[in-house]
GROMACS .gro file of C-alpha atoms in nm:
model
  426
    1MET     CA    1   8.537  11.926   8.688
    2SER     CA    2   8.311  11.891   8.989
    3ASN     CA    3   7.936  11.847   8.942
    4ILE     CA    4   7.864  11.971   9.296
    5THR     CA    5   7.685  12.307   9.275
    6SER     CA    6   7.629  12.528   9.576
    7LYS     CA    7   7.254  12.511   9.515
    8ASN     CA    8   7.257  12.131   9.518
    9LEU     CA    9   7.465  12.123   9.834
   10GLU     CA   10   7.245  12.369  10.014
   11ILE     CA   11   6.929  12.173   9.937
   12VAL     CA   12   7.079  11.834  10.025
   13ASN     CA   13   7.255  11.957  10.337
   14GLN     CA   14   6.931  12.112  10.457
   15ALA     CA   15   6.762  11.777  10.401
   16ILE     CA   16   7.032  11.607  10.610
   17ASP     CA   17   6.974  11.862  10.887
   18ASP     CA   18   6.598  11.802  10.866
   19LEU     CA   19   6.650  11.423  10.886
   20TRP     CA   20   6.911  11.438  11.161
   21GLU     CA   21   6.695  11.326  11.453
   22GLU     CA   22   6.561  11.045  11.236
   23GLU     CA   23   6.917  10.939  11.148
   24LEU     CA   24   7.008  10.927  11.518
   25LEU     CA   25   6.699  10.718  11.593
   26PHE     CA   26   6.790  10.482  11.309
   27LEU     CA   27   7.144  10.446  11.447
   28LYS     CA   28   7.011  10.378  11.796
   29SER     CA   29   6.777  10.117  11.649
   30ILE     CA   30   7.040   9.919  11.459
   31GLY     CA   31   7.278   9.963  11.751
   32SER     CA   32   7.032   9.787  11.979
   33PHE     CA   33   7.076   9.459  11.788
   34GLU     CA   34   7.351   9.239  11.931
   35SER     CA   35   7.470   9.146  11.581
   36THR     CA   36   7.771   8.939  11.677
   37LEU     CA   37   7.889   8.646  11.463
   38GLY     CA   38   7.588   8.430  11.379
   39ASN     CA   39   7.333   8.685  11.506
   40GLU     CA   40   7.311   8.929  11.215
   41LYS     CA   41   6.973   8.842  11.058
   42GLU     CA   42   6.746   9.067  11.267
   43THR     CA   43   6.962   9.370  11.192
   44GLN     CA   44   6.955   9.295  10.820
   45ILE     CA   45   6.578   9.249  10.819
   46PHE     CA   46   6.536   9.582  10.998
   47ILE     CA   47   6.760   9.761  10.747
   48LYS     CA   48   6.585   9.591  10.455
   49LYS     CA   49   6.251   9.733  10.566
   50HIS     CA   50   6.410  10.076  10.582
   51LEU     CA   51   6.551  10.043  10.230
   52ASP     CA   52   6.218   9.911  10.105
   53ASP     CA   53   6.050  10.223  10.244
   54MET     CA   54   6.301  10.426  10.041
   55ASN     CA   55   6.175  10.244   9.728
   56LEU     CA   56   6.509  10.075   9.671
   57THR     CA   57   6.510   9.733   9.507
   58THR     CA   58   6.633   9.501   9.782
   59THR     CA   59   6.796   9.160   9.764
   60LEU     CA   60   6.869   8.947  10.069
   61PHE     CA   61   7.053   8.614  10.064
   62SER     CA   62   7.299   8.403  10.263
   63PRO     CA   63   7.655   8.356  10.134
   64ASP     CA   64   7.758   8.024   9.981
   65PRO     CA   65   8.114   7.944  10.097
   66LYS     CA   66   8.165   7.691   9.818
   67ARG     CA   67   8.106   7.964   9.559
   68LEU     CA   68   8.346   8.197   9.736
   69SER     CA   69   8.630   7.959   9.819
   70ALA     CA   70   8.826   8.027   9.499
   71TYR     CA   71   8.864   8.397   9.569
   72GLU     CA   72   9.194   8.536   9.697
   73ASN     CA   73   9.012   8.720   9.975
   74TYR     CA   74   8.810   8.422  10.093
   75GLY     CA   75   8.841   8.352  10.465
   76LYS     CA   76   8.795   7.995  10.585
   77PRO     CA   77   8.494   7.981  10.819
   78GLU     CA   78   8.432   7.728  11.094
   79TRP     CA   79   8.061   7.805  11.105
   80ASP     CA   80   7.768   7.792  10.863
   81TYR     CA   81   7.574   8.068  10.687
   82GLU     CA   82   7.216   7.959  10.742
   83ASP     CA   83   6.993   8.260  10.810
   84ARG     CA   84   7.292   8.496  10.803
   85PRO     CA   85   7.215   8.717  10.503
   86VAL     CA   86   7.388   8.996  10.319
   87LEU     CA   87   7.174   9.279  10.185
   88VAL     CA   88   7.175   9.520   9.893
   89GLY     CA   89   6.935   9.800   9.806
   90GLU     CA   90   6.955   9.935   9.451
   91TRP     CA   91   6.859  10.285   9.335
   92LYS     CA   92   6.841  10.255   8.960
   93SER     CA   93   6.895  10.562   8.745
   94ASP     CA   94   6.594  10.629   8.522
   95GLY     CA   95   6.754  10.851   8.261
   96GLU     CA   96   7.072  10.875   8.059
   97LYS     CA   97   7.388  10.757   8.230
   98LEU     CA   98   7.582  11.073   8.301
   99GLY     CA   99   7.804  10.962   8.587
  100LYS     CA  100   7.956  10.649   8.734
  101SER     CA  101   7.782  10.380   8.936
  102LEU     CA  102   7.859  10.354   9.306
  103ILE     CA  103   7.843  10.112   9.597
  104LEU     CA  104   7.809  10.241   9.953
  105GLN     CA  105   7.898   9.944  10.171
  106GLY     CA  106   7.915   9.883  10.543
  107HIS     CA  107   7.927   9.591  10.783
  108ILE     CA  108   7.668   9.534  11.053
  109ASP     CA  109   7.854   9.258  11.241
  110VAL     CA  110   8.007   9.364  11.570
  111VAL     CA  111   8.255   9.210  11.810
  112SER     CA  112   8.157   9.092  12.156
  113ALA     CA  113   8.086   9.353  12.422
  114GLU     CA  114   8.214   9.130  12.700
  115PRO     CA  115   8.288   9.187  12.980
  116LYS     CA  116   7.977   9.402  12.988
  117GLN     CA  117   8.033   9.505  13.350
  118LEU     CA  118   8.317   9.730  13.229
  119TRP     CA  119   8.072   9.946  13.035
  120GLU     CA  120   7.932  10.258  13.196
  121GLU     CA  121   7.610  10.210  12.994
  122ASP     CA  122   7.446   9.900  12.847
  123PRO     CA  123   7.640   9.837  12.521
  124PHE     CA  124   7.319   9.746  12.336
  125ILE     CA  125   7.107  10.034  12.460
  126PRO     CA  126   7.277  10.316  12.268
  127THR     CA  127   7.303  10.628  12.481
  128ILE     CA  128   7.386  10.989  12.389
  129ILE     CA  129   7.603  11.179  12.637
  130ASP     CA  130   7.779  11.508  12.553
  131ASN     CA  131   7.709  11.472  12.179
  132LYS     CA  132   7.856  11.122  12.172
  133MET     CA  133   7.658  10.805  12.116
  134TYR     CA  134   7.782  10.506  12.313
  135GLY     CA  135   7.729  10.140  12.223
  136ARG     CA  136   7.896   9.833  12.081
  137GLY     CA  137   7.940   9.873  11.708
  138ILE     CA  138   7.811  10.230  11.703
  139LEU     CA  139   8.149  10.349  11.574
  140ASP     CA  140   8.263  10.025  11.409
  141MET     CA  141   8.064  10.064  11.197
  142LYS     CA  142   7.691  10.110  11.230
  143GLY     CA  143   7.740  10.486  11.238
  144GLY     CA  144   7.890  10.471  10.889
  145VAL     CA  145   7.598  10.257  10.772
  146ALA     CA  146   7.355  10.519  10.903
  147ALA     CA  147   7.552  10.797  10.731
  148ALA     CA  148   7.539  10.618  10.396
  149ILE     CA  149   7.167  10.545  10.416
  150TYR     CA  150   7.075  10.896  10.527
  151ALA     CA  151   7.294  11.060  10.265
  152VAL     CA  152   7.087  10.874  10.007
  153LYS     CA  153   6.763  10.951  10.189
  154ALA     CA  154   6.851  11.321  10.189
  155LEU     CA  155   6.915  11.313   9.815
  156GLN     CA  156   6.572  11.159   9.769
  157LYS     CA  157   6.412  11.417   9.997
  158ALA     CA  158   6.575  11.689   9.787
  159ASN     CA  159   6.424  11.528   9.473
  160ILE     CA  160   6.765  11.458   9.324
  161LYS     CA  161   6.767  11.222   9.025
  162LEU     CA  162   7.101  11.047   8.984
  163GLY     CA  163   7.282  11.001   8.654
  164ALA     CA  164   7.408  10.653   8.748
  165ASP     CA  165   7.302  10.353   8.954
  166LEU     CA  166   7.371  10.344   9.327
  167GLN     CA  167   7.374  10.054   9.572
  168ILE     CA  168   7.366  10.039   9.951
  169GLN     CA  169   7.522   9.712  10.069
  170THR     CA  170   7.524   9.588  10.428
  171VAL     CA  171   7.738   9.284  10.493
  172ILE     CA  172   7.841   9.033  10.758
  173GLU     CA  173   8.180   8.897  10.864
  174GLU     CA  174   8.394   9.202  10.800
  175GLU     CA  175   8.531   9.131  11.147
  176CYS     CA  176   8.649   8.777  11.070
  177THR     CA  177   8.656   8.668  10.702
  178GLY     CA  178   8.527   8.931  10.460
  179ASN     CA  179   8.306   8.669  10.297
  180GLY     CA  180   7.998   8.889  10.321
  181ALA     CA  181   8.151   9.148  10.090
  182LEU     CA  182   8.265   8.876   9.851
  183ALA     CA  183   7.917   8.722   9.838
  184LEU     CA  184   7.753   9.036   9.698
  185LEU     CA  185   8.030   9.104   9.448
  186ASP     CA  186   8.025   8.742   9.335
  187LYS     CA  187   7.649   8.771   9.270
  188GLY     CA  188   7.713   9.058   9.030
  189PHE     CA  189   7.643   9.354   9.257
  190VAL     CA  190   7.936   9.555   9.124
  191ALA     CA  191   7.989   9.918   9.025
  192ASP     CA  192   8.241  10.171   8.895
  193GLY     CA  193   8.350  10.263   9.247
  194ALA     CA  194   8.286  10.195   9.615
  195LEU     CA  195   8.299  10.383   9.943
  196ILE     CA  196   8.302  10.222  10.288
  197PRO     CA  197   8.237  10.471  10.571
  198GLU     CA  198   8.454  10.291  10.825
  199PRO     CA  199   8.560  10.512  11.120
  200THR     CA  200   8.868  10.686  10.977
  201GLU     CA  201   8.840  11.022  11.156
  202LEU     CA  202   8.745  11.195  10.828
  203ARG     CA  203   9.049  11.059  10.646
  204GLY     CA  204   9.067  10.854  10.328
  205ILE     CA  205   9.239  10.516  10.342
  206HIS     CA  206   9.499  10.473  10.069
  207SER     CA  207   9.667  10.162  10.210
  208GLN     CA  208   9.585   9.887  10.457
  209LEU     CA  209   9.761   9.583  10.598
  210GLY     CA  210   9.687   9.219  10.535
  211VAL     CA  211   9.564   9.005  10.823
  212MET     CA  212   9.554   8.635  10.904
  213TRP     CA  213   9.420   8.431  11.196
  214LEU     CA  214   9.573   8.117  11.343
  215ARG     CA  215   9.511   7.864  11.618
  216VAL     CA  216   9.782   7.686  11.816
  217LYS     CA  217   9.695   7.373  12.016
  218VAL     CA  218   9.960   7.272  12.271
  219LYS     CA  219   9.969   6.918  12.411
  220GLY     CA  220  10.062   6.834  12.768
  221SER     CA  221  10.066   6.526  12.984
  222GLY     CA  222   9.797   6.553  13.248
  223ALA     CA  223   9.794   6.429  13.604
  224HIS     CA  224   9.664   6.500  13.952
  225VAL     CA  225   9.849   6.804  14.081
  226GLU     CA  226  10.001   6.578  14.349
  227ARG     CA  227  10.214   6.430  14.069
  228ALA     CA  228  10.269   6.757  13.880
  229GLU     CA  229  10.648   6.718  13.879
  230MET     CA  230  10.606   6.407  13.666
  231ALA     CA  231  10.354   6.568  13.426
  232GLN     CA  232  10.372   6.830  13.150
  233ASN     CA  233  10.149   7.135  13.195
  234ALA     CA  234  10.008   7.240  12.856
  235ILE     CA  235   9.936   7.593  12.978
  236ASN     CA  236  10.294   7.640  13.094
  237LYS     CA  237  10.427   7.504  12.764
  238SER     CA  238  10.204   7.738  12.567
  239THR     CA  239  10.377   8.037  12.727
  240ILE     CA  240  10.693   7.938  12.538
  241LEU     CA  241  10.506   7.969  12.210
  242ILE     CA  242  10.325   8.287  12.308
  243GLN     CA  243  10.663   8.439  12.385
  244ALA     CA  244  10.785   8.315  12.047
  245LEU     CA  245  10.497   8.501  11.882
  246GLU     CA  246  10.597   8.813  12.075
  247ASP     CA  247  10.951   8.771  11.942
  248TYR     CA  248  10.808   8.732  11.592
  249ARG     CA  249  10.623   9.063  11.632
  250LYS     CA  250  10.948   9.237  11.721
  251HIS     CA  251  11.125   9.065  11.433
  252ILE     CA  252  10.883   9.171  11.159
  253ASN     CA  253  10.867   9.530  11.284
  254ALA     CA  254  11.248   9.547  11.274
  255GLN     CA  255  11.249   9.470  10.899
  256PRO     CA  256  11.241   9.741  10.628
  257LYS     CA  257  10.894   9.896  10.616
  258HIS     CA  258  10.651   9.912  10.327
  259PRO     CA  259  10.668  10.266  10.175
  260ASP     CA  260  10.311  10.345  10.285
  261PHE     CA  261  10.396  10.272  10.649
  262THR     CA  262  10.739  10.433  10.693
  263HIS     CA  263  10.586  10.703  10.915
  264HIS     CA  264  10.443  10.443  11.155
  265SER     CA  265  10.664  10.338  11.445
  266HIS     CA  266  10.495   9.999  11.486
  267PRO     CA  267  10.277   9.905  11.186
  268LEU     CA  268  10.263   9.526  11.220
  269ASN     CA  269  10.056   9.418  11.517
  270VAL     CA  270  10.047   9.060  11.643
  271ASN     CA  271   9.788   8.975  11.903
  272VAL     CA  272   9.690   8.671  12.109
  273GLY     CA  273   9.318   8.730  12.150
  274VAL     CA  274   9.175   8.398  12.274
  275GLY     CA  275   9.301   8.124  12.508
  276TYR     CA  276   9.135   7.819  12.659
  277GLY     CA  277   9.231   7.492  12.822
  278GLY     CA  278   9.225   7.299  13.145
  279ASP     CA  279   8.917   7.228  13.351
  280TRP     CA  280   9.022   7.195  13.716
  281PRO     CA  281   9.266   7.390  13.937
  282SER     CA  282   9.403   7.069  14.087
  283SER     CA  283   9.454   6.893  13.754
  284VAL     CA  284   9.755   6.941  13.525
  285PRO     CA  285   9.596   7.033  13.188
  286ASN     CA  286   9.641   6.802  12.890
  287GLU     CA  287   9.576   7.069  12.630
  288TYR     CA  288   9.583   7.445  12.588
  289THR     CA  289   9.481   7.639  12.279
  290PHE     CA  290   9.535   8.000  12.186
  291GLU     CA  291   9.424   8.201  11.885
  292ALA     CA  292   9.608   8.495  11.737
  293ARG     CA  293   9.603   8.761  11.468
  294VAL     CA  294   9.907   8.857  11.257
  295GLY     CA  295   9.939   9.165  11.034
  296PHE     CA  296  10.156   9.197  10.724
  297TYR     CA  297  10.227   9.448  10.448
  298PRO     CA  298  10.041   9.496  10.120
  299GLY     CA  299  10.193   9.292   9.840
  300THR     CA  300  10.262   8.996  10.070
  301ASP     CA  301  10.098   8.661  10.002
  302PRO     CA  302   9.906   8.549  10.315
  303SER     CA  303  10.013   8.188  10.246
  304ASP     CA  304  10.378   8.293  10.271
  305VAL     CA  305  10.310   8.451  10.610
  306GLN     CA  306  10.133   8.138  10.727
  307GLU     CA  307  10.435   7.925  10.640
  308GLU     CA  308  10.674   8.173  10.803
  309VAL     CA  309  10.475   8.178  11.127
  310LYS     CA  310  10.445   7.800  11.130
  311GLN     CA  311  10.819   7.758  11.092
  312TRP     CA  312  10.879   8.021  11.363
  313PHE     CA  313  10.671   7.815  11.607
  314LEU     CA  314  10.842   7.490  11.515
  315LYS     CA  315  11.183   7.649  11.560
  316ALA     CA  316  11.081   7.773  11.906
  317SER     CA  317  10.955   7.423  11.990
  318GLU     CA  318  11.300   7.282  11.918
  319GLN     CA  319  11.430   7.471  12.223
  320ASP     CA  320  11.211   7.273  12.465
  321ASP     CA  321  11.251   6.897  12.519
  322TRP     CA  322  10.876   6.833  12.552
  323LEU     CA  323  10.765   7.055  12.262
  324LYS     CA  324  11.040   6.914  12.043
  325GLU     CA  325  10.888   6.567  12.077
  326ASN     CA  326  10.529   6.698  12.091
  327PRO     CA  327  10.512   6.993  11.851
  328PRO     CA  328  10.205   7.217  11.855
  329GLU     CA  329   9.917   7.172  11.614
  330ILE     CA  330   9.893   7.490  11.405
  331THR     CA  331   9.586   7.566  11.195
  332PHE     CA  332   9.464   7.873  11.006
  333PHE     CA  333   9.107   7.997  10.986
  334GLY     CA  334   8.912   8.317  10.939
  335PHE     CA  335   9.108   8.602  10.786
  336HIS     CA  336   9.330   8.512  10.493
  337ALA     CA  337   9.333   8.875  10.389
  338PRO     CA  338   9.590   9.035  10.161
  339GLY     CA  339   9.667   9.404  10.195
  340TYR     CA  340   9.519   9.673   9.974
  341THR     CA  341   9.632  10.002   9.822
  342ILE     CA  342   9.473  10.271   9.609
  343SER     CA  343   9.663  10.560   9.456
  344LYS     CA  344   9.603  10.895   9.620
  345ASP     CA  345   9.600  11.030   9.263
  346SER     CA  346   9.311  10.805   9.157
  347GLU     CA  347   8.987  10.968   9.048
  348LEU     CA  348   8.778  10.811   9.323
  349PHE     CA  349   9.017  10.914   9.599
  350ASN     CA  350   9.032  11.269   9.466
  351ARG     CA  351   8.654  11.289   9.439
  352ILE     CA  352   8.617  11.187   9.802
  353ALA     CA  353   8.875  11.449   9.897
  354LEU     CA  354   8.685  11.711   9.698
  355ALA     CA  355   8.357  11.623   9.870
  356HIS     CA  356   8.531  11.642  10.210
  357LYS     CA  357   8.663  11.989  10.126
  358LYS     CA  358   8.322  12.104  10.003
  359THR     CA  359   8.175  11.994  10.336
  360THR     CA  360   8.447  12.102  10.580
  361ASN     CA  361   8.646  12.365  10.388
  362GLU     CA  362   8.957  12.164  10.479
  363GLU     CA  363   9.190  11.934  10.287
  364MET     CA  364   9.129  11.562  10.348
  365GLU     CA  365   9.414  11.372  10.510
  366SER     CA  366   9.506  11.024  10.392
  367LEU     CA  367   9.554  10.717  10.610
  368ALA     CA  368   9.767  10.404  10.594
  369PHE     CA  369   9.558  10.172  10.809
  370THR     CA  370   9.723   9.910  11.033
  371ALA     CA  371   9.428   9.670  11.015
  372THR     CA  372   9.203   9.539  10.738
  373THR     CA  373   8.865   9.634  10.591
  374ASP     CA  374   8.649   9.501  10.308
  375LEU     CA  375   8.833   9.729  10.064
  376ARG     CA  376   9.044   9.433   9.954
  377ALA     CA  377   8.737   9.248   9.821
  378PHE     CA  378   8.661   9.539   9.589
  379GLY     CA  379   9.025   9.539   9.483
  380GLU     CA  380   8.997   9.176   9.375
  381PHE     CA  381   8.704   9.274   9.151
  382GLY     CA  382   8.892   9.569   9.000
  383ILE     CA  383   8.663   9.826   9.165
  384PRO     CA  384   8.839  10.137   9.301
  385ALA     CA  385   8.741  10.185   9.663
  386THR     CA  386   8.837  10.368   9.978
  387CYS     CA  387   8.714  10.420  10.333
  388TYR     CA  388   8.611  10.757  10.473
  389GLY     CA  389   8.410  10.783  10.791
  390PRO     CA  390   8.346  10.933  11.134
  391SER     CA  391   8.552  10.967  11.449
  392GLY     CA  392   8.508  10.837  11.801
  393ALA     CA  393   8.694  10.603  12.034
  394ASN     CA  394   8.715  10.261  12.199
  395MET     CA  395   8.650  10.031  11.904
  396HIS     CA  396   8.656   9.668  12.024
  397ALA     CA  397   8.677   9.798  12.381
  398PRO     CA  398   8.435   9.902  12.658
  399ASN     CA  399   8.254  10.235  12.618
  400GLU     CA  400   8.282  10.254  12.240
  401TYR     CA  401   8.136  10.580  12.108
  402ILE     CA  402   8.091  10.788  11.795
  403ASP     CA  403   8.130  11.165  11.778
  404LEU     CA  404   7.796  11.286  11.643
  405ASP     CA  405   7.931  11.604  11.483
  406SER     CA  406   8.165  11.388  11.275
  407LEU     CA  407   7.873  11.161  11.183
  408LYS     CA  408   7.680  11.453  11.038
  409THR     CA  409   7.992  11.568  10.852
  410VAL     CA  410   8.033  11.223  10.701
  411THR     CA  411   7.666  11.211  10.599
  412LYS     CA  412   7.707  11.542  10.416
  413THR     CA  413   8.037  11.441  10.259
  414ILE     CA  414   7.889  11.116  10.127
  415ALA     CA  415   7.596  11.305   9.976
  416ALA     CA  416   7.832  11.553   9.810
  417PHE     CA  417   8.043  11.267   9.678
  418ILE     CA  418   7.738  11.090   9.533
  419LEU     CA  419   7.639  11.408   9.346
  420ASP     CA  420   7.988  11.436   9.202
  421TRP     CA  421   8.050  11.069   9.122
  422CYS     CA  422   7.706  10.966   8.997
  423LYS     CA  423   7.616  11.310   8.857
  424GLU     CA  424   7.263  11.442   8.845
  425ASN     CA  425   6.991  11.389   8.589
  426ASN     CA  426   6.787  11.704   8.543
   0.00000   0.00000   0.00000
């Protein structure tokens, strides 16, 4: 049975309304930090001070990749972790344990806002227009972080005493490895359940794809352009392999679909996101490198996908005389992320759905997500988890924004869920 009483909801929801302008200011503040890969520390320090002011017990430390490398969800980094901390704030229950412990987790790393000239407003000066807040990372997912923190702050303002421990975790590298989430779990910051308020348009994620990253270096034979007919242009040769990757995308989407994704016309996305090589218009380039992302279904071993993709490239290389004798160099880095599923009949999923209905008076829809989130790290630790968060548009694109009505709804839903999951000590 639900522990959410109308009286509790009224008090807490009024506290959320009273704190609303403060929540928006907090979101603008964390949105002003350009917390791209390697630049996360200032954001974490700012949030830590906020959690300290809430009298949470905070812990801040940088991940140790050697400790994490044995985990299934570990992503191989090509960078270090010095001064790149993860953060947790703990709200310990004082009385008898009546409910279940909970982690509210969100990532504060954001992708690049380049090219910034395509933005109508400065991506790191968050701006509200027509009840939407614009800025890089505002939707993905600093808005969810703000919702989690202010749901807890509203409970405190309403003098609620929880019947179980609660943690607020803010992590790095959700966008590239997931090692930030692993670092906190590895250190023992675990719980009976977890919620990540990723931007799901008020839906609960019950399934998500696996993701891997790869790099392909193509060799050429350089020369002055005057002798181009006697050279081998690495950029031109790379187009053969990029086309092969496009053919691979069509191939995997033509195969029988995972049951969670049968409704989706094109669940497995393959994307070439980075390319670089050559240094002079009148020189035939010796090398060209491109980096790509490949999605795959839950239940698939990422290592199997790596081998399949590698063989696909080598087979394509056999069709070209130069590439046959000079095959590409294929390496894997970053995401080595298996898929994740949670039963829609699980207690945690149903409790989120109940909180959503209490807040909106509507049934919560479920979502099979065609990307990855940190949910899989919780799965590896046996912690039931799902994502439920706000709506907006243009993630990873210019003019990203969050719908502020949905943000308030998520804040209230999270608070209702906490009351139900953790229970209340009178």
